[in-house]
Amino acid sequence: MSINLGMPALPPPTLAPRRKTRQIKVGSVLVGGDAPISVQSMTTTPTNDVNKTLQQIAELTAAGCDIVRVACPRQEDADALAEIAKHSQIPVIADIHFQPSYVFAAIEAGCAAVRVNPGNIRRFDDQVKEIAQAAKDHGTSLRIGVNAGSLDKRLLEKYGKATPEALVESAVWEASLFEEHDFHDFKISVKHNDPVVMVQAYEQLAERGDWPLHLGVTEAGPAFQGTIKSSVAFGALLSKGIGDTIRVSLSAPPVEEVKVGLQILQSLNLRERKLEIVSCPSCGRAQVDVYTLAEQVTAGLEGMEVPLRVAVMGCVVNGPGEAREADLGVASGNGKGQIFVKGEVIKTVPESAIVETLIEEAMRIAETMETTGDAGEPTVTVS
């Protein structure tokens, strides 16, 4: 008997159509319009240490990062930008605060884009014309990055604090200055550490223009808290079609930011799903150690690139149904496990062999899918 492993013909459903935005280029990556939502992160190395920075960029690239940002607080960092931009495998954005001269240095260095923070760059509004011309001459895009922690003092006085209205007013004002000089290759962010304020700000901003939007909850916190905050805020906005590129901010290694960002997009069907482990939370009905099974299967399949849904289930209530719905699954109980491939039981194995069997079958399926490609109709033959 042969079991078909072909991919579904129809695209997976999403919660809402994407908001219509203008499209810009960040180096080789398109942002906005009908371009896929990209995932960004930021290096934590001293930017002037070129080797360490490029090594971290390589790690981020391997994790699936599309665009990387590097800090540029000192002259030695600005001096390092050309070498980093030249050797990075993904587009590099220079993150500029305080010193307007570094904006021009980053553009000259060949960075794909420059993030400017109007709230803390000296006399920023007076230099918009020159910045716009330099960026236009070099084909460099910009991000107008408004942040609750560095909002213009005039707006803080007007609104009392960094309200959604204050963030949006700052962003729209700066956007208008660039547009007055016929420069439109920019995206906007209005970040806040409170997900509710952040969501309200982006919703208001989305109504004011067709700018591509960079989503972020700033200073989101340690890995667990930051993941929850970002997931809630991004989910609320992406489910309405708002957002063109995302950066998850965590007090954790930047690769973790990329993993969370990709998982958020995959969960909303905004990125092709790769490996997905479906496992029950366990309860009094479980007849096997589901926690350990799920952890061992996840570890054994780490790095798998094909879209594969694996169900690890621990009892006979939901187990068979979930296992049948997955590409590959196990329904466990009474010291053994039934192994399913595309809804068909292919074998029954003792509990001690479940992990090994699932990994072997997953590798076999992945190899078949990679060999035939998406256009084919790969099958697994059940003996």
Short mmCIF file of C-alpha atoms in Angstrom, two decimals:
data_model
loop_
_atom_site.label_atom_id
_atom_site.label_comp_id
_atom_site.label_asym_id
_atom_site.label_seq_id
_atom_site.Cartn_x
_atom_site.Cartn_y
_atom_site.Cartn_z
CA MET A 1 0.00 0.00 0.00
CA SER A 2 1.35 3.46 -0.93
CA ILE A 3 0.59 6.56 1.15
CA ASN A 4 0.59 9.88 -0.71
CA LEU A 5 2.75 12.59 0.88
CA GLY A 6 2.06 15.34 -1.66
CA MET A 7 1.59 18.90 -0.41
CA PRO A 8 -1.97 20.31 -0.45
CA ALA A 9 -2.87 22.08 -3.69
CA LEU A 10 -4.49 25.09 -2.01
CA PRO A 11 -2.51 27.64 0.04
CA PRO A 12 -3.17 27.41 3.78
CA PRO A 13 -5.82 29.81 5.13
CA THR A 14 -4.87 33.07 6.83
CA LEU A 15 -6.95 35.19 9.19
CA ALA A 16 -7.01 38.31 6.99
CA PRO A 17 -5.61 39.60 3.69
CA ARG A 18 -2.42 41.62 3.95
CA ARG A 19 -2.81 45.37 4.24
CA LYS A 20 -1.92 47.12 0.97
CA THR A 21 1.40 48.89 1.41
CA ARG A 22 4.07 50.36 -0.81
CA GLN A 23 7.06 48.12 -1.35
CA ILE A 24 10.68 48.97 -0.59
CA LYS A 25 13.98 47.18 -0.93
CA VAL A 26 16.24 46.37 1.99
CA GLY A 27 19.14 45.14 -0.06
CA SER A 28 18.02 41.90 -1.67
CA VAL A 29 14.91 41.61 0.54
CA LEU A 30 11.62 43.18 -0.50
CA VAL A 31 9.49 44.60 2.31
CA GLY A 32 5.85 45.50 1.90
CA GLY A 33 3.43 44.96 -0.95
CA ASP A 34 3.02 41.27 -1.64
CA ALA A 35 6.49 40.34 -0.35
CA PRO A 36 6.65 37.68 2.38
CA ILE A 37 6.82 39.05 5.92
CA SER A 38 10.52 39.07 6.79
CA VAL A 39 12.16 38.29 10.12
CA GLN A 40 14.84 40.52 11.57
CA SER A 41 17.20 40.42 14.51
CA MET A 42 20.09 42.48 15.86
CA THR A 43 23.64 41.53 16.69
CA THR A 44 24.87 41.79 20.27
CA THR A 45 28.58 41.86 19.47
CA PRO A 46 30.66 45.07 19.44
CA THR A 47 30.13 46.16 15.84
CA ASN A 48 33.75 47.24 15.50
CA ASP A 49 34.77 43.60 16.11
CA VAL A 50 34.14 42.62 12.52
CA ASN A 51 34.93 38.92 12.86
CA LYS A 52 32.67 38.38 15.88
CA THR A 53 29.88 40.38 14.28
CA LEU A 54 30.08 38.46 11.00
CA GLN A 55 30.15 35.18 12.92
CA GLN A 56 26.95 36.10 14.72
CA ILE A 57 25.37 37.22 11.46
CA ALA A 58 26.25 33.81 10.00
CA GLU A 59 24.52 32.11 12.95
CA LEU A 60 21.45 34.28 12.47
CA THR A 61 21.41 33.53 8.75
CA ALA A 62 21.56 29.79 9.44
CA ALA A 63 18.61 30.17 11.83
CA GLY A 64 16.48 31.75 9.09
CA CYS A 65 17.00 35.47 9.71
CA ASP A 66 16.24 37.62 6.64
CA ILE A 67 17.67 40.98 7.70
CA VAL A 68 20.14 41.92 10.44
CA ARG A 69 20.67 45.20 12.28
CA VAL A 70 23.94 46.29 13.83
CA ALA A 71 24.43 49.05 16.41
CA CYS A 72 26.57 52.04 15.52
CA PRO A 73 27.17 54.11 18.68
CA ARG A 74 30.86 54.97 18.05
CA GLN A 75 33.10 56.09 15.21
CA GLU A 76 34.93 52.75 15.22
CA ASP A 77 31.58 51.06 14.64
CA ALA A 78 30.82 53.32 11.72
CA ASP A 79 34.25 52.52 10.32
CA ALA A 80 33.48 48.79 10.44
CA LEU A 81 30.19 48.98 8.53
CA ALA A 82 31.64 48.69 5.03
CA GLU A 83 33.44 45.42 5.80
CA ILE A 84 30.40 43.97 7.55
CA ALA A 85 27.99 44.96 4.77
CA LYS A 86 30.34 43.52 2.16
CA HIS A 87 30.68 40.09 3.76
CA SER A 88 27.27 39.58 5.37
CA GLN A 89 25.11 36.92 3.71
CA ILE A 90 21.93 38.93 4.46
CA PRO A 91 21.15 42.67 4.22
CA VAL A 92 22.63 44.80 6.98
CA ILE A 93 20.81 47.73 8.60
CA ALA A 94 22.85 50.28 10.54
CA ASP A 95 21.17 51.40 13.77
CA ILE A 96 21.88 55.11 14.30
CA HIS A 97 21.21 57.26 17.35
CA PHE A 98 22.48 60.69 18.43
CA GLN A 99 25.11 61.26 15.69
CA PRO A 100 23.68 62.34 12.32
CA SER A 101 27.11 61.95 10.70
CA TYR A 102 26.84 58.17 11.19
CA VAL A 103 23.72 58.12 9.02
CA PHE A 104 25.76 59.35 6.07
CA ALA A 105 28.64 57.03 6.98
CA ALA A 106 26.31 54.02 6.93
CA ILE A 107 24.88 55.01 3.55
CA GLU A 108 28.38 55.47 2.12
CA ALA A 109 29.46 52.13 3.59
CA GLY A 110 26.90 50.27 1.49
CA CYS A 111 24.48 49.25 4.22
CA ALA A 112 21.18 48.00 2.81
CA ALA A 113 19.23 50.36 5.06
CA VAL A 114 19.63 52.75 7.97
CA ARG A 115 17.41 52.93 11.04
CA VAL A 116 17.07 56.52 12.24
CA ASN A 117 15.51 57.54 15.55
CA PRO A 118 14.11 61.07 15.14
CA GLY A 119 13.70 61.46 18.89
CA ASN A 120 17.40 61.42 19.71
CA ILE A 121 19.34 62.47 16.61
CA ARG A 122 20.49 66.08 17.00
CA ARG A 123 18.70 68.50 14.66
CA PHE A 124 17.34 65.54 12.72
CA ASP A 125 14.49 67.43 11.03
CA ASP A 126 16.95 70.02 9.69
CA GLN A 127 18.93 67.31 7.88
CA VAL A 128 16.12 65.32 6.30
CA LYS A 129 16.78 66.82 2.84
CA GLU A 130 20.45 65.78 2.89
CA ILE A 131 19.70 62.33 4.31
CA ALA A 132 16.98 61.73 1.72
CA GLN A 133 19.27 62.75 -1.13
CA ALA A 134 22.16 60.58 0.07
CA ALA A 135 19.87 57.57 0.52
CA LYS A 136 18.32 58.14 -2.91
CA ASP A 137 21.75 58.42 -4.56
CA HIS A 138 22.91 55.11 -3.06
CA GLY A 139 19.65 53.16 -3.31
CA THR A 140 19.48 52.89 0.47
CA SER A 141 16.18 52.55 2.27
CA LEU A 142 15.44 53.89 5.75
CA ARG A 143 13.43 52.93 8.79
CA ILE A 144 11.87 55.73 10.76
CA GLY A 145 12.09 54.13 14.18
CA VAL A 146 9.93 55.87 16.75
CA ASN A 147 10.40 54.47 20.22
CA ALA A 148 8.51 55.13 23.45
CA GLY A 149 11.77 55.42 25.38
CA SER A 150 13.19 58.18 23.21
CA LEU A 151 10.19 60.16 22.06
CA ASP A 152 10.66 63.82 21.18
CA LYS A 153 10.33 65.98 24.30
CA ARG A 154 7.77 68.21 22.60
CA LEU A 155 5.43 65.27 22.14
CA LEU A 156 5.97 64.08 25.70
CA GLU A 157 4.97 67.53 26.92
CA LYS A 158 1.91 67.54 24.66
CA TYR A 159 0.60 64.08 25.57
CA GLY A 160 2.09 63.62 29.04
CA LYS A 161 3.60 60.23 28.12
CA ALA A 162 4.27 57.96 25.17
CA THR A 163 0.67 57.32 24.16
CA PRO A 164 -0.30 55.63 20.88
CA GLU A 165 -1.28 59.06 19.57
CA ALA A 166 2.12 60.52 20.47
CA LEU A 167 3.99 57.70 18.74
CA VAL A 168 1.87 58.00 15.62
CA GLU A 169 2.14 61.79 15.47
CA SER A 170 5.92 61.54 15.61
CA ALA A 171 6.02 58.91 12.86
CA VAL A 172 3.61 60.68 10.53
CA TRP A 173 5.44 63.98 10.95
CA GLU A 174 8.81 62.48 10.08
CA ALA A 175 7.33 60.57 7.15
CA SER A 176 5.88 63.79 5.77
CA LEU A 177 9.30 65.47 5.90
CA PHE A 178 10.86 62.76 3.76
CA GLU A 179 7.92 62.72 1.38
CA GLU A 180 8.25 66.49 0.92
CA HIS A 181 11.66 65.73 -0.58
CA ASP A 182 10.18 62.99 -2.79
CA PHE A 183 11.76 60.19 -0.77
CA HIS A 184 9.46 57.22 -0.20
CA ASP A 185 11.81 54.27 0.36
CA PHE A 186 11.22 53.92 4.07
CA LYS A 187 9.30 51.80 6.53
CA ILE A 188 8.08 52.86 9.95
CA SER A 189 8.03 51.40 13.44
CA VAL A 190 6.25 52.74 16.53
CA LYS A 191 7.53 50.56 19.36
CA HIS A 192 6.40 50.43 22.96
CA ASN A 193 7.07 47.94 25.76
CA ASP A 194 3.34 47.58 26.49
CA PRO A 195 1.73 45.28 23.89
CA VAL A 196 -1.64 47.04 24.21
CA VAL A 197 -0.19 50.49 23.55
CA MET A 198 1.96 49.07 20.76
CA VAL A 199 -1.02 47.41 19.03
CA GLN A 200 -3.09 50.59 19.27
CA ALA A 201 -0.25 52.66 17.82
CA TYR A 202 0.22 50.39 14.81
CA GLU A 203 -3.53 50.19 14.18
CA GLN A 204 -3.73 53.99 14.12
CA LEU A 205 -0.62 54.28 11.96
CA ALA A 206 -1.97 51.74 9.45
CA GLU A 207 -4.97 54.02 8.90
CA ARG A 208 -2.83 57.06 8.14
CA GLY A 209 -0.85 55.88 5.13
CA ASP A 210 0.42 52.98 3.02
CA TRP A 211 3.88 52.81 4.56
CA PRO A 212 5.33 49.33 5.15
CA LEU A 213 5.43 48.67 8.89
CA HIS A 214 8.15 47.08 10.99
CA LEU A 215 6.54 45.44 14.04
CA GLY A 216 8.25 45.26 17.40
CA VAL A 217 7.56 45.30 21.13
CA THR A 218 10.57 47.14 22.50
CA GLU A 219 12.33 45.92 25.65
CA ALA A 220 9.97 42.94 25.72
CA GLY A 221 11.98 41.24 28.46
CA PRO A 222 13.53 37.82 29.17
CA ALA A 223 12.89 34.94 26.80
CA PHE A 224 9.60 33.66 28.27
CA GLN A 225 7.99 37.03 28.98
CA GLY A 226 9.26 38.56 25.75
CA THR A 227 8.00 35.65 23.69
CA ILE A 228 4.52 35.99 25.19
CA LYS A 229 4.42 39.77 24.76
CA SER A 230 5.62 39.62 21.16
CA SER A 231 3.37 36.72 20.23
CA VAL A 232 0.28 38.47 21.62
CA ALA A 233 1.06 41.82 19.99
CA PHE A 234 2.19 40.44 16.63
CA GLY A 235 -0.71 38.01 16.53
CA ALA A 236 -3.21 40.82 17.14
CA LEU A 237 -1.77 42.88 14.28
CA LEU A 238 -0.85 40.16 11.78
CA SER A 239 -4.30 38.63 12.17
CA LYS A 240 -5.63 41.92 10.75
CA GLY A 241 -3.09 41.98 7.93
CA ILE A 242 -0.93 44.65 9.57
CA GLY A 243 2.85 44.17 9.45
CA ASP A 244 5.48 43.69 6.76
CA THR A 245 8.59 42.78 8.73
CA ILE A 246 9.04 41.78 12.38
CA ARG A 247 11.70 41.79 15.06
CA VAL A 248 11.16 39.93 18.34
CA SER A 249 13.15 41.69 21.09
CA LEU A 250 14.35 39.31 23.79
CA SER A 251 16.90 39.45 26.58
CA ALA A 252 18.32 36.27 25.07
CA PRO A 253 20.72 35.25 22.29
CA PRO A 254 19.53 36.80 19.00
CA VAL A 255 19.08 33.39 17.36
CA GLU A 256 16.23 32.82 19.83
CA GLU A 257 14.54 35.98 18.50
CA VAL A 258 14.62 34.52 15.00
CA LYS A 259 13.20 31.19 16.14
CA VAL A 260 10.29 32.90 17.90
CA GLY A 261 9.64 35.22 14.96
CA LEU A 262 9.57 32.38 12.46
CA GLN A 263 7.30 30.32 14.69
CA ILE A 264 4.85 33.22 15.03
CA LEU A 265 4.64 33.56 11.25
CA GLN A 266 4.35 29.82 10.71
CA SER A 267 1.59 29.55 13.32
CA LEU A 268 -0.45 32.12 11.37
CA ASN A 269 0.30 30.46 8.00
CA LEU A 270 2.28 33.52 6.97
CA ARG A 271 5.38 31.38 6.41
CA GLU A 272 5.55 27.85 5.11
CA ARG A 273 5.48 25.56 8.10
CA LYS A 274 8.53 23.41 8.57
CA LEU A 275 8.86 20.91 11.37
CA GLU A 276 5.89 21.14 13.74
CA ILE A 277 5.59 18.93 16.79
CA VAL A 278 2.01 18.40 17.97
CA SER A 279 2.04 16.88 21.44
CA CYS A 280 -0.60 16.55 24.13
CA PRO A 281 -0.12 18.38 27.45
CA SER A 282 -0.47 15.07 29.29
CA CYS A 283 -3.08 14.29 31.91
CA GLY A 284 -4.24 11.44 34.10
CA ARG A 285 -5.20 9.46 30.98
CA ALA A 286 -1.63 9.37 29.65
CA GLN A 287 -0.05 5.94 29.70
CA VAL A 288 3.42 7.06 28.60
CA ASP A 289 5.82 9.88 29.53
CA VAL A 290 4.65 12.37 26.89
CA TYR A 291 7.01 15.12 28.04
CA THR A 292 10.10 13.00 27.49
CA LEU A 293 8.82 11.56 24.21
CA ALA A 294 8.10 15.02 22.78
CA GLU A 295 11.46 16.41 23.92
CA GLN A 296 13.41 13.49 22.49
CA VAL A 297 11.59 13.59 19.15
CA THR A 298 12.06 17.37 18.91
CA ALA A 299 15.79 17.03 19.65
CA GLY A 300 16.18 14.19 17.16
CA LEU A 301 14.55 16.19 14.35
CA GLU A 302 16.21 19.54 15.05
CA GLY A 303 17.19 21.30 11.86
CA MET A 304 14.71 19.51 9.62
CA GLU A 305 13.73 21.87 6.81
CA VAL A 306 10.81 20.11 5.11
CA PRO A 307 7.22 20.95 6.15
CA LEU A 308 6.44 18.01 8.40
CA ARG A 309 3.83 17.76 11.15
CA VAL A 310 4.63 15.14 13.78
CA ALA A 311 2.08 14.21 16.47
CA VAL A 312 3.28 12.71 19.76
CA MET A 313 0.19 11.61 21.68
CA GLY A 314 -0.11 9.81 25.00
CA CYS A 315 -3.54 8.21 25.26
CA VAL A 316 -6.36 6.65 23.28
CA VAL A 317 -8.82 9.58 23.63
CA ASN A 318 -7.35 12.16 21.23
CA GLY A 319 -4.24 10.26 20.25
CA PRO A 320 -5.42 8.28 17.20
CA GLY A 321 -7.33 11.25 15.76
CA GLU A 322 -4.43 13.69 16.12
CA ALA A 323 -1.95 11.14 14.83
CA ARG A 324 -4.10 10.53 11.75
CA GLU A 325 -4.27 14.27 11.01
CA ALA A 326 -0.49 14.66 11.12
CA ASP A 327 2.02 13.69 8.43
CA LEU A 328 3.58 11.35 10.98
CA GLY A 329 2.40 10.47 14.45
CA VAL A 330 2.21 8.06 17.32
CA ALA A 331 -0.75 7.14 19.53
CA SER A 332 0.67 5.58 22.68
CA GLY A 333 -0.78 3.34 25.35
CA ASN A 334 -0.38 0.01 27.13
CA GLY A 335 3.38 0.05 26.67
CA LYS A 336 3.31 0.40 22.89
CA GLY A 337 2.74 2.93 20.15
CA GLN A 338 0.87 2.87 16.88
CA ILE A 339 2.87 4.72 14.21
CA PHE A 340 0.76 6.63 11.67
CA VAL A 341 1.84 8.06 8.30
CA LYS A 342 -0.76 10.27 6.62
CA GLY A 343 -3.57 8.67 8.59
CA GLU A 344 -2.55 5.07 8.03
CA VAL A 345 -1.12 2.78 10.73
CA ILE A 346 2.16 1.47 9.34
CA LYS A 347 3.40 -0.41 12.40
CA THR A 348 3.04 -0.94 16.13
CA VAL A 349 6.21 -0.76 18.24
CA PRO A 350 7.06 -1.13 21.94
CA GLU A 351 7.24 2.08 23.96
CA SER A 352 11.04 1.86 24.10
CA ALA A 353 11.22 2.03 20.29
CA ILE A 354 8.78 4.93 19.71
CA VAL A 355 11.34 7.74 19.53
CA GLU A 356 13.76 5.82 17.32
CA THR A 357 10.95 4.75 14.98
CA LEU A 358 9.47 8.24 14.66
CA ILE A 359 12.86 9.75 13.85
CA GLU A 360 13.60 7.05 11.27
CA GLU A 361 10.23 7.51 9.59
CA ALA A 362 10.55 11.31 9.65
CA MET A 363 13.96 11.12 7.99
CA ARG A 364 12.60 8.73 5.37
CA ILE A 365 9.64 11.01 4.61
CA ALA A 366 11.88 14.09 4.49
CA GLU A 367 14.29 12.41 2.10
CA THR A 368 11.42 11.43 -0.20
CA MET A 369 9.97 14.96 -0.14
CA GLU A 370 13.35 16.57 -0.84
CA THR A 371 13.98 14.16 -3.71
CA THR A 372 10.66 14.74 -5.46
CA GLY A 373 10.21 18.42 -4.62
CA ASP A 374 6.92 20.21 -3.94
CA ALA A 375 5.59 19.57 -7.44
CA GLY A 376 5.82 15.82 -7.13
CA GLU A 377 3.58 13.31 -5.41
CA PRO A 378 5.93 11.55 -2.99
CA THR A 379 4.73 8.34 -1.39
CA VAL A 380 5.72 6.02 1.41
CA THR A 381 5.21 2.32 0.84
CA VAL A 382 3.89 0.41 3.86
CA SER A 383 5.19 -3.10 4.19
#
